[in-house]
Amino acid sequence: MNSSAPLVPPRRTLLVGFGKLGRGLAHRLVADGSEVFALRRSDGDLPEGVTGIRGDLSIPLTEPLPAVDAMVVTLPPPGGVDGYRIALTHLRDALPSVPQRTVFVSSTGVFEATASDHPITEQDEPVPASDRSRGLYDGERAAIELFSAVVVRPSGIYGPGRGFLLRQVREHKPVNHRRRTNRIHEVDLVRALDLLLRMPEPPSLVHAVDQAPAPLGDVVAHIALRLGVDAPPDDPSAEATGLVHDGLLLLSLLGSLEYPTYVEGYDEMIAAEPTP
């Protein structure tokens, strides 16, 4: 996306769920003058400029939420096919009015049982089969029905503090080398969420994936090379599962990715590790 004028952030933003994505997004919004509220189930330290609100959306909130211009929902799957719908309904009931912009973070997991002979784009319709994928997809529909939300579907979020695959390679545990995988670095996902809050006319749906979908065997082989260890063995009983997701829409919005492939992302994570 090319624009000569900087995009102004919302005046008041509610972050529903405040994990790593929320923290990264709050930093960008506060730096540009947005007033930020964080709704979460527990107390704890918050970045400067962020006002904490404690609440559990699995039950109705006892106190009204502040009026905000925008909202980003990054709740983990609450459990049950209707878990998101319940939480989002309680959220709507606690708000004095529907925000002008809502971004709902879902997952490419809505395609969990899908088979495809082409890269999946935003035009492909999920056909969820498991409770997990049905719950995600129902959450998307509830977010659209209740808030006219923009839906973002990330795949394989990774970055500092998200080192599961590094541990798996170090432990030399068998992996499915033929499984098709997609991922997005946390930094680029936060950039996308920030942009979708600011854009006058954002797309209604974005798949947040980088430019290098790859078989898992290629990814673990690269990590093993950088770590100086043997690649984990293939699981011969595993089938060639997974999908390839097309990230061209995300790329057109951001212009470029800071971490266009897993190579840049994992190389930086490994280089940042303390020397033994």
Short mmCIF file of C-alpha atoms in Angstrom, two decimals:
data_model
loop_
_atom_site.label_atom_id
_atom_site.label_comp_id
_atom_site.label_asym_id
_atom_site.label_seq_id
_atom_site.Cartn_x
_atom_site.Cartn_y
_atom_site.Cartn_z
CA MET A 1 0.00 0.00 0.00
CA ASN A 2 1.49 3.34 -1.05
CA SER A 3 0.39 6.58 0.56
CA SER A 4 2.19 9.89 0.86
CA ALA A 5 0.29 10.91 4.00
CA PRO A 6 0.77 8.97 7.24
CA LEU A 7 -2.26 7.04 8.43
CA VAL A 8 -3.63 8.29 11.74
CA PRO A 9 -4.29 5.71 14.48
CA PRO A 10 -7.66 5.45 16.24
CA ARG A 11 -8.11 7.94 19.06
CA ARG A 12 -9.10 5.25 21.59
CA THR A 13 -8.39 1.54 21.07
CA LEU A 14 -9.48 -1.49 23.11
CA LEU A 15 -7.23 -4.54 22.90
CA VAL A 16 -9.26 -7.61 23.87
CA GLY A 17 -6.66 -10.11 25.02
CA PHE A 18 -3.18 -8.85 25.78
CA GLY A 19 -0.50 -11.35 24.88
CA LYS A 20 2.55 -10.74 22.73
CA LEU A 21 0.52 -9.43 19.82
CA GLY A 22 -1.34 -7.00 22.04
CA ARG A 23 1.87 -5.70 23.57
CA GLY A 24 3.48 -5.16 20.20
CA LEU A 25 0.43 -3.39 18.85
CA ALA A 26 0.01 -1.25 21.97
CA HIS A 27 3.58 -0.01 21.64
CA ARG A 28 2.92 1.24 18.09
CA LEU A 29 -0.43 2.83 18.94
CA VAL A 30 0.74 4.59 22.10
CA ALA A 31 3.81 5.91 20.28
CA ASP A 32 1.47 7.58 17.78
CA GLY A 33 -0.80 9.10 20.42
CA SER A 34 -3.63 6.58 20.65
CA GLU A 35 -5.24 5.98 24.06
CA VAL A 36 -5.07 2.22 24.62
CA PHE A 37 -7.08 -0.04 26.93
CA ALA A 38 -6.25 -3.71 27.53
CA LEU A 39 -9.04 -6.11 28.54
CA ARG A 40 -7.59 -9.27 30.10
CA ARG A 41 -8.48 -11.91 32.68
CA SER A 42 -5.55 -11.27 35.03
CA ASP A 43 -3.56 -8.38 36.44
CA GLY A 44 0.10 -7.69 35.77
CA ASP A 45 2.49 -5.10 34.48
CA LEU A 46 1.38 -3.11 31.47
CA PRO A 47 3.41 -0.91 29.12
CA GLU A 48 3.36 2.80 29.82
CA GLY A 49 0.30 4.43 28.30
CA VAL A 50 -1.91 1.32 28.47
CA THR A 51 -4.87 1.21 30.87
CA GLY A 52 -5.73 -2.27 32.13
CA ILE A 53 -9.26 -3.60 32.53
CA ARG A 54 -9.82 -6.94 34.21
CA GLY A 55 -12.62 -9.11 32.87
CA ASP A 56 -13.47 -12.65 31.85
CA LEU A 57 -15.59 -12.77 28.70
CA SER A 58 -16.77 -16.31 29.34
CA ILE A 59 -19.31 -14.64 31.65
CA PRO A 60 -21.10 -11.28 31.41
CA LEU A 61 -18.93 -8.37 32.53
CA THR A 62 -20.12 -6.63 35.67
CA GLU A 63 -18.81 -3.20 34.68
CA PRO A 64 -19.31 -1.35 31.38
CA LEU A 65 -16.35 -0.93 29.09
CA PRO A 66 -15.18 2.49 27.88
CA ALA A 67 -16.32 3.89 24.56
CA VAL A 68 -13.62 3.32 21.95
CA ASP A 69 -13.13 4.04 18.27
CA ALA A 70 -11.43 0.74 17.48
CA MET A 71 -10.92 -2.73 18.88
CA VAL A 72 -8.61 -5.68 18.21
CA VAL A 73 -9.63 -9.13 19.44
CA THR A 74 -6.74 -11.57 19.99
CA LEU A 75 -8.44 -14.05 22.30
CA PRO A 76 -7.13 -17.63 22.34
CA PRO A 77 -9.76 -20.21 21.37
CA PRO A 78 -12.09 -20.26 24.40
CA GLY A 79 -13.22 -23.87 23.97
CA GLY A 80 -16.47 -25.19 22.57
CA VAL A 81 -17.78 -24.48 19.10
CA ASP A 82 -19.75 -21.48 20.42
CA GLY A 83 -17.00 -20.22 22.75
CA TYR A 84 -16.04 -17.22 20.63
CA ARG A 85 -19.66 -16.29 19.99
CA ILE A 86 -20.39 -16.29 23.73
CA ALA A 87 -17.32 -14.17 24.50
CA LEU A 88 -18.04 -11.69 21.69
CA THR A 89 -21.68 -11.35 22.74
CA HIS A 90 -20.59 -10.51 26.29
CA LEU A 91 -18.11 -8.03 24.81
CA ARG A 92 -20.80 -6.31 22.76
CA ASP A 93 -23.15 -6.13 25.72
CA ALA A 94 -20.48 -4.40 27.83
CA LEU A 95 -19.63 -1.75 25.22
CA PRO A 96 -21.63 1.50 25.12
CA SER A 97 -21.52 1.41 21.31
CA VAL A 98 -20.01 -0.67 18.50
CA PRO A 99 -16.53 0.64 17.59
CA GLN A 100 -16.07 2.09 14.12
CA ARG A 101 -13.36 -0.50 13.41
CA THR A 102 -12.90 -3.99 14.82
CA VAL A 103 -10.18 -6.45 13.82
CA PHE A 104 -10.70 -10.08 14.79
CA VAL A 105 -7.65 -12.36 14.78
CA SER A 106 -8.65 -15.87 13.73
CA SER A 107 -6.41 -18.52 12.14
CA THR A 108 -5.86 -20.39 8.90
CA GLY A 109 -6.97 -23.31 11.10
CA VAL A 110 -10.47 -22.69 9.71
CA PHE A 111 -9.19 -24.73 6.75
CA GLU A 112 -8.09 -27.60 8.99
CA ALA A 113 -9.85 -30.37 7.06
CA THR A 114 -9.63 -28.74 3.63
CA ALA A 115 -7.83 -30.33 0.68
CA SER A 116 -6.72 -28.16 -2.22
CA ASP A 117 -4.66 -28.42 -5.38
CA HIS A 118 -4.00 -24.65 -5.42
CA PRO A 119 -2.75 -22.06 -2.92
CA ILE A 120 -5.59 -20.99 -0.64
CA THR A 121 -6.62 -17.33 -1.00
CA GLU A 122 -9.14 -15.10 0.69
CA GLN A 123 -11.68 -16.18 -1.93
CA ASP A 124 -11.62 -19.82 -0.80
CA GLU A 125 -14.47 -20.80 1.51
CA PRO A 126 -13.54 -22.87 4.58
CA VAL A 127 -15.33 -26.17 5.10
CA PRO A 128 -14.53 -26.81 8.77
CA ALA A 129 -14.86 -30.37 10.00
CA SER A 130 -13.39 -30.48 13.52
CA ASP A 131 -14.73 -28.72 16.62
CA ARG A 132 -11.64 -26.52 16.61
CA SER A 133 -12.07 -25.31 13.02
CA ARG A 134 -15.84 -24.96 13.44
CA GLY A 135 -15.28 -22.85 16.56
CA LEU A 136 -12.82 -20.58 14.75
CA TYR A 137 -15.12 -20.13 11.79
CA ASP A 138 -18.13 -19.43 14.00
CA GLY A 139 -16.03 -16.86 15.85
CA GLU A 140 -15.29 -15.10 12.57
CA ARG A 141 -18.97 -15.02 11.65
CA ALA A 142 -19.93 -13.76 15.12
CA ALA A 143 -17.31 -10.99 14.90
CA ILE A 144 -18.72 -9.93 11.53
CA GLU A 145 -22.34 -10.11 12.67
CA LEU A 146 -21.76 -8.24 15.94
CA PHE A 147 -19.02 -5.78 14.96
CA SER A 148 -18.67 -5.81 11.14
CA ALA A 149 -15.14 -6.97 11.88
CA VAL A 150 -12.15 -7.22 9.59
CA VAL A 151 -10.92 -10.83 9.93
CA VAL A 152 -7.22 -11.72 9.93
CA ARG A 153 -6.13 -15.34 9.59
CA PRO A 154 -2.48 -15.81 10.58
CA SER A 155 -0.66 -19.10 10.17
CA GLY A 156 2.25 -20.36 12.26
CA ILE A 157 3.07 -17.20 14.25
CA TYR A 158 6.73 -17.22 15.29
CA GLY A 159 9.36 -14.83 16.60
CA PRO A 160 11.25 -14.11 19.84
CA GLY A 161 9.76 -16.13 22.68
CA ARG A 162 8.05 -18.51 20.25
CA GLY A 163 10.81 -21.08 19.94
CA PHE A 164 8.87 -24.35 19.79
CA LEU A 165 10.38 -25.45 16.48
CA LEU A 166 13.90 -24.61 17.64
CA ARG A 167 13.40 -26.82 20.70
CA GLN A 168 12.00 -29.60 18.53
CA VAL A 169 15.08 -29.54 16.30
CA ARG A 170 17.45 -29.50 19.27
CA GLU A 171 15.64 -32.44 20.84
CA HIS A 172 15.90 -34.32 17.53
CA LYS A 173 12.27 -35.38 17.67
CA PRO A 174 10.77 -36.88 14.49
CA VAL A 175 8.68 -34.48 12.42
CA ASN A 176 6.55 -34.86 9.31
CA HIS A 177 8.99 -33.62 6.66
CA ARG A 178 6.27 -33.63 3.97
CA ARG A 179 3.75 -31.49 5.83
CA ARG A 180 3.07 -28.25 3.96
CA THR A 181 3.50 -25.29 6.30
CA ASN A 182 2.95 -21.53 6.34
CA ARG A 183 4.04 -18.96 8.88
CA ILE A 184 4.16 -15.26 9.71
CA HIS A 185 6.65 -13.43 11.89
CA GLU A 186 5.07 -11.71 14.85
CA VAL A 187 6.53 -8.35 13.79
CA ASP A 188 4.84 -8.47 10.38
CA LEU A 189 1.55 -9.61 11.90
CA VAL A 190 1.57 -6.67 14.31
CA ARG A 191 2.33 -4.34 11.39
CA ALA A 192 -0.68 -5.76 9.55
CA LEU A 193 -3.02 -5.33 12.53
CA ASP A 194 -1.83 -1.77 13.02
CA LEU A 195 -2.41 -0.95 9.35
CA LEU A 196 -5.89 -2.48 9.33
CA LEU A 197 -6.85 -0.24 12.25
CA ARG A 198 -5.73 2.87 10.38
CA MET A 199 -6.82 2.22 6.78
CA PRO A 200 -9.92 4.13 5.66
CA GLU A 201 -11.21 1.12 3.67
CA PRO A 202 -9.50 -2.12 4.72
CA PRO A 203 -10.24 -5.47 3.10
CA SER A 204 -12.76 -7.58 4.97
CA LEU A 205 -10.43 -10.61 5.19
CA VAL A 206 -6.64 -11.03 5.12
CA HIS A 207 -4.56 -14.20 5.27
CA ALA A 208 -1.43 -13.31 7.26
CA VAL A 209 1.29 -15.53 5.82
CA ASP A 210 4.80 -14.78 4.57
CA GLN A 211 6.22 -15.40 1.11
CA ALA A 212 7.76 -18.83 1.74
CA PRO A 213 5.29 -21.65 2.34
CA ALA A 214 7.50 -24.73 2.62
CA PRO A 215 7.51 -28.39 3.58
CA LEU A 216 8.36 -28.72 7.26
CA GLY A 217 11.39 -30.79 6.31
CA ASP A 218 12.93 -27.78 4.53
CA VAL A 219 12.36 -25.56 7.56
CA VAL A 220 13.83 -27.93 10.15
CA ALA A 221 16.78 -28.69 7.85
CA HIS A 222 17.60 -24.99 7.68
CA ILE A 223 17.27 -24.55 11.44
CA ALA A 224 19.45 -27.60 12.07
CA LEU A 225 22.13 -26.24 9.73
CA ARG A 226 22.19 -22.91 11.58
CA LEU A 227 22.29 -24.67 14.95
CA GLY A 228 25.02 -27.03 13.85
CA VAL A 229 23.04 -30.17 14.65
CA ASP A 230 21.55 -33.00 12.64
CA ALA A 231 18.10 -32.41 11.20
CA PRO A 232 15.35 -34.27 13.06
CA PRO A 233 14.29 -37.51 11.38
CA ASP A 234 11.20 -37.82 9.25
CA ASP A 235 8.15 -39.54 10.67
CA PRO A 236 7.61 -42.23 8.01
CA SER A 237 4.06 -42.91 9.15
CA ALA A 238 2.90 -39.31 8.59
CA GLU A 239 1.05 -38.29 5.44
CA ALA A 240 1.76 -35.23 3.30
CA THR A 241 -0.82 -33.02 4.99
CA GLY A 242 -1.27 -29.25 5.19
CA LEU A 243 -2.06 -26.48 2.73
CA VAL A 244 -0.27 -23.70 0.92
CA HIS A 245 -1.72 -20.26 1.68
CA ASP A 246 -1.32 -17.33 -0.67
CA GLY A 247 0.03 -14.15 0.97
CA LEU A 248 -0.19 -11.73 -1.95
CA LEU A 249 -2.95 -9.59 -0.41
CA LEU A 250 -0.95 -9.08 2.79
CA LEU A 251 2.14 -8.21 0.75
CA SER A 252 0.19 -5.68 -1.31
CA LEU A 253 -1.03 -4.00 1.88
CA LEU A 254 2.31 -3.80 3.67
CA GLY A 255 4.45 -3.24 0.57
CA SER A 256 7.12 -5.56 1.93
CA LEU A 257 7.63 -7.92 4.85
CA GLU A 258 10.40 -7.42 7.38
CA TYR A 259 10.67 -11.22 7.48
CA PRO A 260 9.64 -12.42 4.01
CA THR A 261 10.72 -16.02 4.65
CA TYR A 262 11.49 -18.34 7.54
CA VAL A 263 15.21 -17.96 6.77
CA GLU A 264 15.40 -14.34 7.94
CA GLY A 265 13.18 -14.97 10.94
CA TYR A 266 14.82 -18.08 12.33
CA ASP A 267 18.35 -16.85 11.55
CA GLU A 268 17.69 -13.76 13.68
CA MET A 269 16.19 -15.82 16.52
CA ILE A 270 19.20 -18.16 16.56
CA ALA A 271 21.70 -15.28 16.37
CA ALA A 272 20.00 -13.61 19.36
CA GLU A 273 20.36 -16.66 21.60
CA PRO A 274 22.95 -16.38 24.39
CA THR A 275 26.26 -18.09 23.67
CA PRO A 276 26.63 -21.32 25.70
#
